[in-house]
Tab-separated table of C-alpha atoms and ligand atoms in Angstrom:
chain	number	residue	atom	x	y	z
A	1	MET	CA	100.335	72.551	47.220
A	2	ARG	CA	101.676	73.702	43.846
A	3	ARG	CA	99.821	72.792	40.664
A	4	GLY	CA	102.538	70.732	39.238
A	5	ASP	CA	102.384	68.637	42.385
A	6	LEU	CA	98.473	68.024	42.043
A	7	ALA	CA	99.066	66.226	38.773
A	8	ARG	CA	101.775	64.185	40.258
A	9	SER	CA	99.679	63.245	43.160
A	10	THR	CA	98.778	59.572	43.378
A	11	PRO	CA	95.330	60.158	44.870
A	12	PHE	CA	94.544	62.748	42.071
A	13	ARG	CA	95.583	60.522	39.245
A	14	LEU	CA	93.479	57.654	40.899
A	15	ALA	CA	90.681	60.157	41.335
A	16	LEU	CA	90.979	61.134	37.548
A	17	THR	CA	91.433	57.451	36.264
A	18	PHE	CA	88.136	56.254	38.209
A	19	GLY	CA	86.502	59.369	36.824
A	20	ALA	CA	87.456	58.539	33.402
A	21	LEU	CA	86.424	54.892	33.813
A	22	PHE	CA	83.172	56.102	35.322
A	23	LEU	CA	82.490	58.577	32.671
A	24	GLY	CA	83.075	55.736	29.915
A	25	ALA	CA	80.710	53.569	31.572
A	26	PHE	CA	78.119	56.279	32.065
A	27	VAL	CA	78.400	57.132	28.318
A	28	LEU	CA	78.350	53.386	27.212
A	29	THR	CA	75.200	52.728	29.250
A	30	GLY	CA	73.527	56.132	27.992
A	31	VAL	CA	74.156	55.156	24.538
A	32	VAL	CA	72.831	51.650	24.826
A	33	VAL	CA	69.669	52.641	26.564
A	34	TYR	CA	69.267	55.507	24.077
A	35	GLN	CA	69.504	53.052	21.082
A	36	LEU	CA	66.990	50.520	22.688
A	37	ILE	CA	64.564	53.498	23.378
A	38	LYS	CA	64.799	54.992	19.909
A	39	LEU	CA	63.917	51.410	18.242
A	40	ASP	CA	61.029	51.269	20.653
A	41	MET	CA	59.984	54.572	19.591
A	42	TYR	CA	60.181	53.854	15.839
A	43	ARG	CA	58.086	50.848	16.237
A	44	ARG	CA	55.377	52.778	18.123
A	45	HIS	CA	55.595	55.513	15.598
A	46	ASP	CA	54.806	52.911	12.922
A	47	ASP	CA	52.179	51.289	15.061
A	48	ALA	CA	50.451	54.786	15.510
A	49	VAL	CA	50.470	55.338	11.511
A	50	ARG	CA	49.284	51.917	10.864
A	51	GLN	CA	46.338	52.301	13.701
A	52	THR	CA	45.259	55.480	12.044
A	53	PHE	CA	45.148	54.051	8.414
A	54	LEU	CA	43.205	50.894	9.728
A	55	SER	CA	40.531	53.002	11.690
A	56	LEU	CA	40.082	55.210	8.710
A	57	ALA	CA	39.830	52.243	6.402
A	58	GLY	CA	37.293	50.597	8.912
A	59	THR	CA	34.925	53.758	8.053
A	60	TYR	CA	34.513	52.793	4.418
A	61	GLU	CA	31.698	50.321	4.667
A	62	ASP	CA	29.201	51.451	2.006
A	63	ASP	CA	29.548	54.927	1.702
A	64	ARG	CA	32.591	56.688	0.444
A	65	THR	CA	31.351	60.055	2.061
A	66	ASP	CA	31.527	58.548	5.544
A	67	PHE	CA	35.137	57.445	4.794
A	68	LEU	CA	36.221	60.825	3.338
A	69	ASP	CA	34.566	62.854	6.068
A	70	ALA	CA	36.517	60.704	8.465
A	71	VAL	CA	39.538	61.608	6.687
A	72	ARG	CA	38.748	65.499	6.770
A	73	VAL	CA	38.056	65.191	10.561
A	74	ASP	CA	41.205	63.559	11.200
A	75	MET	CA	42.965	66.035	9.144
A	76	GLN	CA	41.466	69.034	10.965
A	77	ALA	CA	42.784	67.684	13.981
A	78	THR	CA	46.295	67.868	13.204
A	79	ARG	CA	48.390	71.035	13.559
A	80	HIS	CA	51.657	72.001	11.799
A	81	ARG	CA	50.983	69.479	9.201
A	82	ASN	CA	52.497	66.998	11.534
A	83	GLU	CA	50.226	64.075	10.233
A	84	VAL	CA	49.356	63.696	6.508
A	85	TYR	CA	46.441	62.435	4.828
A	86	LEU	CA	45.726	61.780	1.254
A	87	ALA	CA	42.523	59.767	-0.268
A	88	ILE	CA	42.882	59.366	-4.107
A	89	GLY	CA	40.186	57.979	-6.205
A	90	ASP	CA	40.423	55.170	-8.884
A	91	ASP	CA	40.902	57.854	-11.604
A	92	GLY	CA	43.965	59.230	-9.875
A	93	SER	CA	42.234	62.415	-8.552
A	94	LYS	CA	42.858	63.702	-4.914
A	95	LEU	CA	39.462	63.294	-3.120
A	96	ALA	CA	40.726	64.799	0.189
A	97	GLY	CA	43.968	65.370	1.937
A	98	ASN	CA	46.206	67.899	3.566
A	99	VAL	CA	49.099	67.575	0.881
A	100	PRO	CA	49.165	67.953	-2.854
A	101	LEU	CA	48.569	64.954	-4.919
A	102	VAL	CA	51.906	62.890	-4.610
A	103	ASP	CA	53.037	59.744	-5.914
A	104	VAL	CA	53.585	57.516	-3.049
A	105	PRO	CA	54.345	53.656	-3.599
A	106	ASN	CA	51.948	51.251	-1.507
A	107	GLY	CA	53.275	50.091	1.986
A	108	TRP	CA	55.779	51.828	4.069
A	109	SER	CA	58.145	54.662	2.971
A	110	THR	CA	60.099	57.133	4.781
A	111	LEU	CA	60.142	60.459	2.813
A	112	PRO	CA	61.486	63.829	3.254
A	113	ALA	CA	58.895	66.689	3.781
A	114	ALA	CA	59.611	68.162	0.281
A	115	SER	CA	58.566	65.039	-1.626
A	116	LEU	CA	55.153	65.406	0.189
A	117	GLY	CA	55.023	69.069	-0.921
A	118	LEU	CA	55.465	70.376	2.732
A	119	ARG	CA	58.114	72.438	4.121
A	120	SER	CA	59.517	71.022	7.267
A	121	ASP	CA	62.917	69.947	8.626
A	122	PHE	CA	61.589	66.288	9.651
A	123	GLU	CA	61.200	63.232	7.639
A	124	TYR	CA	57.822	61.527	7.279
A	125	ARG	CA	56.932	57.896	8.064
A	126	VAL	CA	54.136	57.038	5.321
A	127	PHE	CA	51.867	54.063	4.700
A	128	ALA	CA	49.893	53.844	1.616
A	129	GLY	CA	47.427	51.035	0.585
A	130	PRO	CA	44.133	50.696	-1.223
A	131	VAL	CA	40.773	51.149	0.594
A	132	ARG	CA	37.839	49.640	-1.882
A	133	ASP	CA	37.808	51.836	-4.800
A	134	THR	CA	40.373	54.570	-3.220
A	135	ARG	CA	44.009	54.581	-2.130
A	136	LEU	CA	44.719	56.094	1.237
A	137	VAL	CA	47.915	57.655	2.234
A	138	VAL	CA	48.538	58.281	6.004
A	139	GLY	CA	51.691	59.470	7.662
A	140	GLU	CA	53.374	61.289	10.571
A	141	SER	CA	56.414	63.320	10.755
A	142	TYR	CA	59.404	62.043	13.116
A	143	ARG	CA	59.148	65.469	14.756
A	144	ASP	CA	58.253	64.190	18.398
A	145	ILE	CA	61.099	61.376	17.997
A	146	GLU	CA	63.650	63.713	16.773
A	147	ASN	CA	62.952	66.310	19.589
A	148	LEU	CA	63.083	63.576	22.039
A	149	GLU	CA	66.346	62.508	20.624
A	150	ASP	CA	67.864	65.914	20.745
A	151	LEU	CA	66.703	66.248	24.386
A	152	THR	CA	68.127	62.624	25.415
A	153	LEU	CA	71.623	63.503	23.589
A	154	GLY	CA	71.541	66.999	25.327
A	155	SER	CA	71.146	65.882	28.505
A	156	LEU	CA	73.446	62.796	28.234
A	157	ALA	CA	76.132	65.424	27.209
A	158	TRP	CA	75.645	67.777	30.085
A	159	THR	CA	75.433	64.789	32.648
A	160	SER	CA	78.918	63.721	31.249
A	161	ILE	CA	80.329	67.211	31.484
A	162	LEU	CA	78.870	67.244	35.289
A	163	VAL	CA	80.395	63.878	35.989
A	164	LEU	CA	83.637	64.974	34.496
A	165	ILE	CA	83.827	68.135	36.546
A	166	LEU	CA	82.725	66.230	39.680
A	167	SER	CA	85.484	63.619	39.385
A	168	VAL	CA	88.230	66.171	38.699
A	169	ALA	CA	86.817	68.598	41.831
A	170	GLY	CA	86.356	65.420	44.033
A	171	GLY	CA	89.920	64.071	43.123
A	172	ALA	CA	91.641	67.499	43.623
A	173	LEU	CA	89.905	67.593	47.152
A	174	ILE	CA	90.899	63.991	47.972
A	175	ALA	CA	94.550	64.593	46.865
A	176	THR	CA	94.887	67.796	48.491
A	177	ARG	CA	93.861	66.149	51.821
A	178	ALA	CA	96.344	63.271	51.232
A	179	GLU	CA	98.748	65.650	50.046
A	180	ARG	CA	98.688	67.728	53.488
A	181	ARG	CA	99.310	64.522	55.253
A	182	PHE	CA	102.105	63.258	53.126
A	183	GLN	CA	103.578	66.828	53.408
A	184	ALA	CA	103.631	66.211	57.004
A	185	VAL	CA	105.565	62.787	56.442
A	186	ARG	CA	108.073	64.600	54.046
A	187	GLU	CA	108.684	67.531	56.597
A	188	THR	CA	109.469	65.085	59.112
A	189	MET	CA	111.822	63.048	57.014
A	190	ASP	CA	113.353	66.514	56.183
A	191	ARG	CA	114.136	67.402	59.728
A	192	VAL	CA	115.435	63.779	60.284
A	193	ALA	CA	117.767	64.278	57.283
A	194	HIS	CA	119.064	67.626	59.040
A	195	GLY	CA	119.821	65.777	62.050
A	196	ASP	CA	116.620	66.138	64.297
A	197	LEU	CA	116.351	62.580	65.143
A	198	ALA	CA	113.600	63.458	67.758
A	199	ALA	CA	111.279	64.496	64.885
A	200	ARG	CA	107.982	62.450	64.693
A	201	ILE	CA	105.155	62.411	62.317
A	202	PRO	CA	101.999	63.975	63.965
A	203	LEU	CA	99.494	61.284	64.105
A	204	HIS	CA	95.705	61.833	63.224
A	205	GLY	CA	94.528	58.621	64.812
A	206	LYS	CA	92.472	57.499	61.984
A	207	GLY	CA	93.948	54.278	61.544
A	208	ASP	CA	94.144	54.334	57.679
A	209	ASP	CA	96.902	53.437	55.503
A	210	ILE	CA	98.690	56.757	55.807
A	211	ALA	CA	98.365	56.679	59.596
A	212	LEU	CA	99.694	53.183	59.792
A	213	LEU	CA	102.610	54.008	57.464
A	214	SER	CA	103.236	57.021	59.792
A	215	GLN	CA	103.193	54.991	62.840
A	216	ASP	CA	105.688	52.336	61.410
A	217	ILE	CA	107.987	55.199	60.198
A	218	ASN	CA	107.836	56.817	63.744
A	219	LEU	CA	108.770	53.334	65.340
A	220	ALA	CA	111.630	53.094	62.852
A	221	LEU	CA	112.800	56.615	64.011
A	222	GLY	CA	112.476	55.794	67.495
A	223	ARG	CA	114.934	52.713	67.027
A	224	LEU	CA	117.276	55.036	64.916
A	225	GLN	CA	117.285	57.576	67.544
A	226	SER	CA	117.933	55.128	70.382
A	227	ASN	CA	120.537	53.367	68.154
A	228	VAL	CA	122.341	56.549	67.524
A	229	GLU	CA	121.948	57.951	70.827
A	230	GLY	CA	123.670	54.502	72.234
A	231	MET	CA	126.583	54.801	69.687
A	232	ARG	CA	127.066	58.137	70.730
A	233	GLN	CA	127.165	57.105	74.334
A	234	VAL	CA	129.420	54.074	73.824
A	235	SER	CA	131.827	56.331	71.456
A	236	THR	CA	132.174	58.829	74.649
A	237	ASP	CA	132.350	56.091	76.871
A	238	ILE	CA	135.065	53.998	74.943
A	239	ALA	CA	137.090	57.290	74.604
A	240	HIS	CA	136.385	58.180	78.210
A	241	ASP	CA	137.358	54.703	79.699
A	242	LEU	CA	140.705	54.332	77.369
A	243	LYS	CA	141.923	57.719	78.784
A	244	THR	CA	143.067	56.230	82.123
A	245	PRO	CA	144.863	53.139	80.866
A	246	LEU	CA	146.509	55.256	78.419
A	247	ASN	CA	147.459	57.866	80.869
A	248	ARG	CA	148.898	55.179	83.141
A	249	LEU	CA	150.757	53.539	80.255
A	250	GLY	CA	152.234	57.155	79.602
A	251	ILE	CA	153.281	57.615	83.043
A	252	SER	CA	154.917	53.987	82.951
A	253	LEU	CA	156.837	54.735	79.863
A	254	GLU	CA	157.950	58.200	81.378
A	255	GLU	CA	159.010	56.524	84.476
A	256	ALA	CA	160.905	53.955	82.502
A	257	ARG	CA	162.661	56.599	80.597
A	258	ARG	CA	163.811	58.433	83.798
A	259	LYS	CA	165.022	55.002	85.163
A	260	LEU	CA	166.966	54.294	82.230
A	261	ALA	CA	168.676	57.578	82.250
A	262	ARG	CA	169.820	56.932	85.809
A	263	GLY	CA	170.738	53.527	84.739
A	264	GLN	CA	168.246	51.652	87.153
A	265	PRO	CA	166.385	48.711	85.983
A	266	VAL	CA	163.049	49.183	84.044
A	267	GLU	CA	161.454	45.790	84.258
A	268	ASP	CA	158.374	46.931	86.545
A	269	GLU	CA	157.632	49.918	84.602
A	270	ILE	CA	157.484	47.307	81.314
A	271	ASP	CA	155.263	45.140	83.169
A	272	ALA	CA	152.794	47.635	84.172
A	273	ALA	CA	152.747	49.157	80.659
A	274	ASP	CA	152.213	45.643	79.377
A	275	ALA	CA	149.308	45.085	81.975
A	276	GLU	CA	147.800	48.497	80.543
A	277	VAL	CA	148.123	47.273	76.948
A	278	GLN	CA	146.395	44.018	77.810
A	279	GLN	CA	143.618	45.929	79.553
A	280	ILE	CA	143.221	48.196	76.532
A	281	ASN	CA	143.402	45.124	74.105
A	282	GLY	CA	140.874	43.014	76.154
A	283	THR	CA	138.501	46.170	76.006
A	284	PHE	CA	138.761	46.121	72.167
A	285	ASP	CA	138.356	42.440	72.049
A	286	ALA	CA	135.130	42.522	74.027
A	287	LEU	CA	133.759	45.346	72.146
A	288	LEU	CA	134.239	43.827	68.831
A	289	ARG	CA	132.804	40.475	70.389
A	290	ILE	CA	129.719	42.344	71.337
A	291	THR	CA	129.359	43.913	68.179
A	292	GLN	CA	129.856	40.540	66.186
A	293	ILE	CA	127.190	38.813	68.421
A	294	GLU	CA	124.790	41.680	68.047
A	295	SER	CA	125.126	41.371	64.484
A	296	GLY	CA	123.352	37.987	64.752
A	297	ALA	CA	125.781	36.354	62.485
A	298	ARG	CA	126.350	33.437	65.059
A	299	ARG	CA	122.697	32.454	64.823
A	300	VAL	CA	123.651	30.182	61.797
A	301	ARG	CA	125.720	28.106	64.131
A	302	PHE	CA	122.939	27.348	66.549
A	303	GLY	CA	122.200	23.641	67.176
A	304	PRO	CA	120.725	21.630	70.048
A	305	VAL	CA	122.458	22.672	73.380
A	306	ASP	CA	121.862	21.185	76.838
A	307	VAL	CA	121.856	24.051	79.373
A	308	LYS	CA	122.156	21.781	82.432
A	309	GLU	CA	125.352	20.149	80.665
A	310	VAL	CA	126.636	23.788	80.128
A	311	LEU	CA	125.795	24.879	83.778
A	312	GLU	CA	127.964	21.910	85.179
A	313	ALA	CA	130.845	22.330	82.863
A	314	VAL	CA	131.046	26.170	84.120
A	315	ALA	CA	130.653	24.888	87.666
A	316	GLU	CA	133.462	22.422	86.929
A	317	LEU	CA	135.562	25.170	85.473
A	318	PHE	CA	135.421	27.676	88.211
A	319	SER	CA	135.461	25.534	91.183
A	320	GLY	CA	139.251	25.626	91.513
A	321	ALA	CA	139.422	29.445	91.333
A	322	LEU	CA	136.512	29.838	93.708
A	323	GLU	CA	137.900	27.500	96.244
A	324	ASP	CA	141.173	29.674	95.975
A	325	ALA	CA	139.290	32.675	96.502
A	326	GLY	CA	137.614	31.306	99.574
A	327	MET	CA	134.231	30.873	97.841
A	328	SER	CA	132.215	27.827	97.002
A	329	ILE	CA	129.794	26.804	94.276
A	330	GLU	CA	126.788	24.536	94.236
A	331	THR	CA	124.344	23.432	91.485
A	332	THR	CA	120.623	22.342	91.703
A	333	LEU	CA	119.907	20.991	88.195
A	334	PRO	CA	116.975	18.852	87.045
A	335	VAL	CA	117.435	15.022	86.494
A	336	GLY	CA	116.703	15.106	82.548
A	337	PRO	CA	118.448	17.149	79.808
A	338	CYS	CA	117.504	20.892	79.293
A	339	THR	CA	117.858	21.119	75.534
A	340	MET	CA	117.058	23.923	73.487
A	341	GLU	CA	118.585	25.715	70.194
A	342	GLY	CA	121.399	27.698	70.698
A	343	ASP	CA	125.215	28.139	70.664
A	344	ARG	CA	127.129	26.399	73.218
A	345	GLN	CA	130.381	28.444	73.244
A	346	LEU	CA	128.210	31.420	73.739
A	347	LEU	CA	126.220	30.205	76.533
A	348	MET	CA	129.484	29.076	78.489
A	349	GLN	CA	130.640	32.424	77.893
A	350	LEU	CA	127.489	33.942	79.327
A	351	TYR	CA	127.565	31.770	82.642
A	352	SER	CA	131.404	32.170	83.023
A	353	ASN	CA	130.967	36.096	82.652
A	354	LEU	CA	128.346	35.785	85.577
A	355	VAL	CA	130.391	33.413	87.718
A	356	GLU	CA	133.482	35.580	86.927
A	357	ASN	CA	131.712	38.484	88.399
A	358	VAL	CA	131.075	36.828	91.853
A	359	LEU	CA	134.810	36.011	91.817
A	360	ARG	CA	135.742	39.652	91.006
A	361	HIS	CA	133.036	41.695	93.077
A	362	CYS	CA	132.359	39.588	96.100
A	363	PRO	CA	134.350	38.889	99.308
A	364	LYS	CA	135.771	35.844	100.721
A	365	GLY	CA	133.103	33.318	101.980
A	366	THR	CA	130.660	34.133	99.278
A	367	HIS	CA	128.361	31.307	98.053
A	368	VAL	CA	127.374	30.749	94.320
A	369	HIS	CA	124.378	28.900	93.496
A	370	LEU	CA	123.755	27.927	89.724
A	371	SER	CA	120.211	26.385	88.938
A	372	ALA	CA	117.970	25.498	86.186
A	373	ARG	CA	114.286	24.471	85.911
A	374	VAL	CA	112.749	23.201	82.464
A	375	THR	CA	109.200	23.225	81.472
A	376	ASP	CA	107.681	22.566	77.837
A	377	ASN	CA	108.199	26.082	77.022
A	378	GLU	CA	110.989	27.390	78.470
A	379	ILE	CA	114.064	26.907	80.506
A	380	THR	CA	114.666	29.142	83.442
A	381	SER	CA	118.336	29.488	84.722
A	382	ARG	CA	119.678	31.342	87.912
A	383	VAL	CA	123.215	32.352	88.777
A	384	GLU	CA	122.894	33.470	92.616
A	385	ASP	CA	125.275	34.653	95.083
A	386	ASN	CA	125.085	36.188	98.666
A	387	GLY	CA	127.678	38.896	98.070
A	388	PRO	CA	127.033	42.779	98.177
A	389	GLY	CA	124.735	42.702	95.334
A	390	ILE	CA	123.686	45.460	93.030
A	391	PRO	CA	121.270	48.283	94.040
A	392	SER	CA	118.184	48.056	92.115
A	393	ASP	CA	118.571	51.320	90.577
A	394	GLU	CA	121.745	50.114	88.943
A	395	HIS	CA	120.201	47.204	87.410
A	396	GLU	CA	119.642	48.576	84.151
A	397	ASN	CA	123.055	50.845	84.060
A	398	VAL	CA	125.217	47.764	84.784
A	399	PHE	CA	124.210	46.247	81.385
A	400	ARG	CA	125.481	49.321	79.540
A	401	ARG	CA	128.931	49.101	77.772
A	402	LEU	CA	132.018	50.102	79.999
A	403	TYR	CA	129.677	50.804	83.139
A	404	ARG	CA	130.796	49.623	86.429
A	405	LEU	CA	129.791	50.352	89.817
A	406	GLU	CA	131.719	53.038	91.756
A	407	ARG	CA	132.863	50.680	94.028
A	408	SER	CA	134.431	48.482	91.424
A	409	ARG	CA	136.635	51.140	89.681
A	410	THR	CA	139.671	49.412	91.136
A	411	SER	CA	138.783	45.820	90.644
A	412	PRO	CA	139.960	44.123	87.417
A	413	GLY	CA	137.607	44.167	84.405
A	414	THR	CA	136.453	46.282	81.644
A	415	GLY	CA	132.620	46.741	82.299
A	416	LEU	CA	131.754	44.853	79.369
A	417	GLY	CA	130.838	41.403	81.085
A	418	LEU	CA	127.245	42.167	81.562
A	419	SER	CA	126.868	43.856	78.272
A	420	LEU	CA	128.186	40.693	76.312
A	421	VAL	CA	125.866	38.540	78.688
A	422	ARG	CA	122.776	40.721	77.403
A	423	ALA	CA	124.059	40.499	73.767
A	424	ILE	CA	124.291	36.612	74.208
A	425	ALA	CA	120.769	36.504	75.816
A	426	ASP	CA	119.310	38.566	73.091
A	427	ILE	CA	120.281	36.436	70.280
A	428	HIS	CA	118.930	33.608	72.094
A	429	GLU	CA	115.868	35.581	72.613
A	430	ALA	CA	116.079	34.984	76.213
A	431	HIS	CA	114.738	36.921	79.016
A	432	LEU	CA	117.326	38.352	81.159
A	433	ILE	CA	116.602	39.961	84.595
A	434	LEU	CA	118.557	40.975	87.719
A	435	GLU	CA	116.948	40.319	91.044
A	436	ASP	CA	117.927	40.997	94.512
A	437	ALA	CA	118.861	37.696	96.557
A	438	ASN	CA	118.652	39.416	99.949
A	439	PRO	CA	121.732	39.660	100.351
A	440	GLY	CA	123.347	39.119	97.196
A	441	LEU	CA	122.585	39.182	93.268
A	442	SER	CA	120.320	36.796	91.431
A	443	VAL	CA	120.796	36.577	87.635
A	444	LYS	CA	117.615	35.071	86.085
A	445	VAL	CA	118.066	33.998	82.130
A	446	THR	CA	114.855	32.510	80.818
A	447	PHE	CA	115.154	30.778	77.256
A	448	PRO	CA	112.169	29.942	75.084
A	449	ARG	CA	112.008	26.481	73.975
A	450	VAL	CA	110.672	26.310	70.427
B	1	LIG	N1	127.794	39.254	91.567
B	1	LIG	C1	127.699	40.766	91.489
B	1	LIG	N2	127.855	41.104	92.864
B	1	LIG	C2	127.961	42.506	92.871
B	1	LIG	N3	128.319	43.474	91.948
B	1	LIG	C3	128.388	42.987	90.650
B	1	LIG	C4	128.151	41.523	90.356
B	1	LIG	N4	128.305	41.373	88.954
B	1	LIG	C5	128.458	42.689	88.481
B	1	LIG	N5	128.644	43.470	89.395
B	1	LIG	C6	128.545	45.038	89.172
B	1	LIG	O1	128.337	45.283	88.069
B	1	LIG	C7	129.348	46.104	87.319
B	1	LIG	C8	129.279	45.602	85.541
B	1	LIG	O2	129.692	44.281	85.505
B	1	LIG	P1	130.400	43.793	84.293
B	1	LIG	O3	129.762	44.299	83.139
B	1	LIG	O4	130.572	42.366	84.204
B	1	LIG	O5	131.788	44.562	84.397
B	1	LIG	P2	133.201	44.086	85.111
B	1	LIG	O6	132.837	42.959	85.770
B	1	LIG	O7	134.175	44.228	84.035
B	1	LIG	O8	133.424	45.257	86.136
B	1	LIG	C9	130.565	45.626	87.811
B	1	LIG	O9	131.529	46.545	87.841
B	1	LIG	C10	129.996	45.536	89.463
B	1	LIG	O10	130.215	46.668	89.924
B	2	LIG	MG1	132.360	41.097	84.833
């Protein structure tokens, strides 16, 4: 990862933001705790000074010497002049003490060392008051508190720096890891952009958001790949399929030209050319229809449709033609209606295509059976014949656009009938399946009833 990339990485920015927030909270807490401890320490410091004053004052019962001795004993115990003692007689003379005679007002005062005649960087907290016929001044420097303050502030600063370093380092670590996985996504998309539709993002099954996103992208890429391959296939098939009728059209025109030159009638050639043009036209019409249905635009026209009524209408529509071809048709339908949401016109087309296939691809004497069954959740319909059927390894292929079985190459049709059936079933969210009727073909279409 380049350095500029790190600053732009979302995980790194998040880690930094959280680091900054954490640092802010940490410093705020530190300052509050520090202030509270400081207040308490000043209070305890005052208590200690007052305590010393009171205990010394307590030693002055009758004898001033006892009192002064006590002051001297305390005085000797102090080092570095951390504590100050001064006993002043009623004539204003120094009776005992470790500081020069200075003027200190009664009560509490906070004094710089210099005003006590001392050399020190620290201030002193001093309490002065009368003890019988003397005045006693007791004080203690803020040295311990200030040392502790320095220590606390120092450790707060160091800890903050540590937190900052940890959050930047942690953020960089997280960002690098995430970046590596995003990099894999980018590389894959780059390969896709350069035409490699089979490229997929490697999945490191962790189930986190990046893994889920990668899965979704892979799924979309799979769809894209099969769509593009489907389109490629269809374009090739169309080109291939149109070659034959166009060739035949060319031959008819050539033949007509030759006959014209010889002064012979050309009606047959014109008829043949017309038939080829119709065939080509039919192919394009059906292709356009399938595309239009697949776009789902017709779904807005959905309304209640009775499948039973549709099947009856189709049977009625084809009965004449089937009879002429030496075939027969029969229906087995439920007593009540089979209503669902759909497009009646498209459903008519679906069943018409299936019955038309029997008419086209089955021999004389074939019997067609239309049936329907209805439950609360679905409607199952079947178009069944006892003709030659379709081998089961071709069951998927016959749904491909322009695909026809080898034996049907010469029979009329475009190879788009079943593609249209599938497109119509799909927009009705129906389940479409070909089955062997032994002998014959059974097409089962199951519609959900919402
Ligand atoms: N009922 C059927 N019995 C036997 N073969 C069939 C039947 N229906 C369809 N087929 C086969 O499936 C192929 C594809 O059908 P279809 O897509 O409707 O195209 P078309 O009918 O234009 O040939 C047909 O060419 C035919 O070989
Ligand atoms: Mg057909």
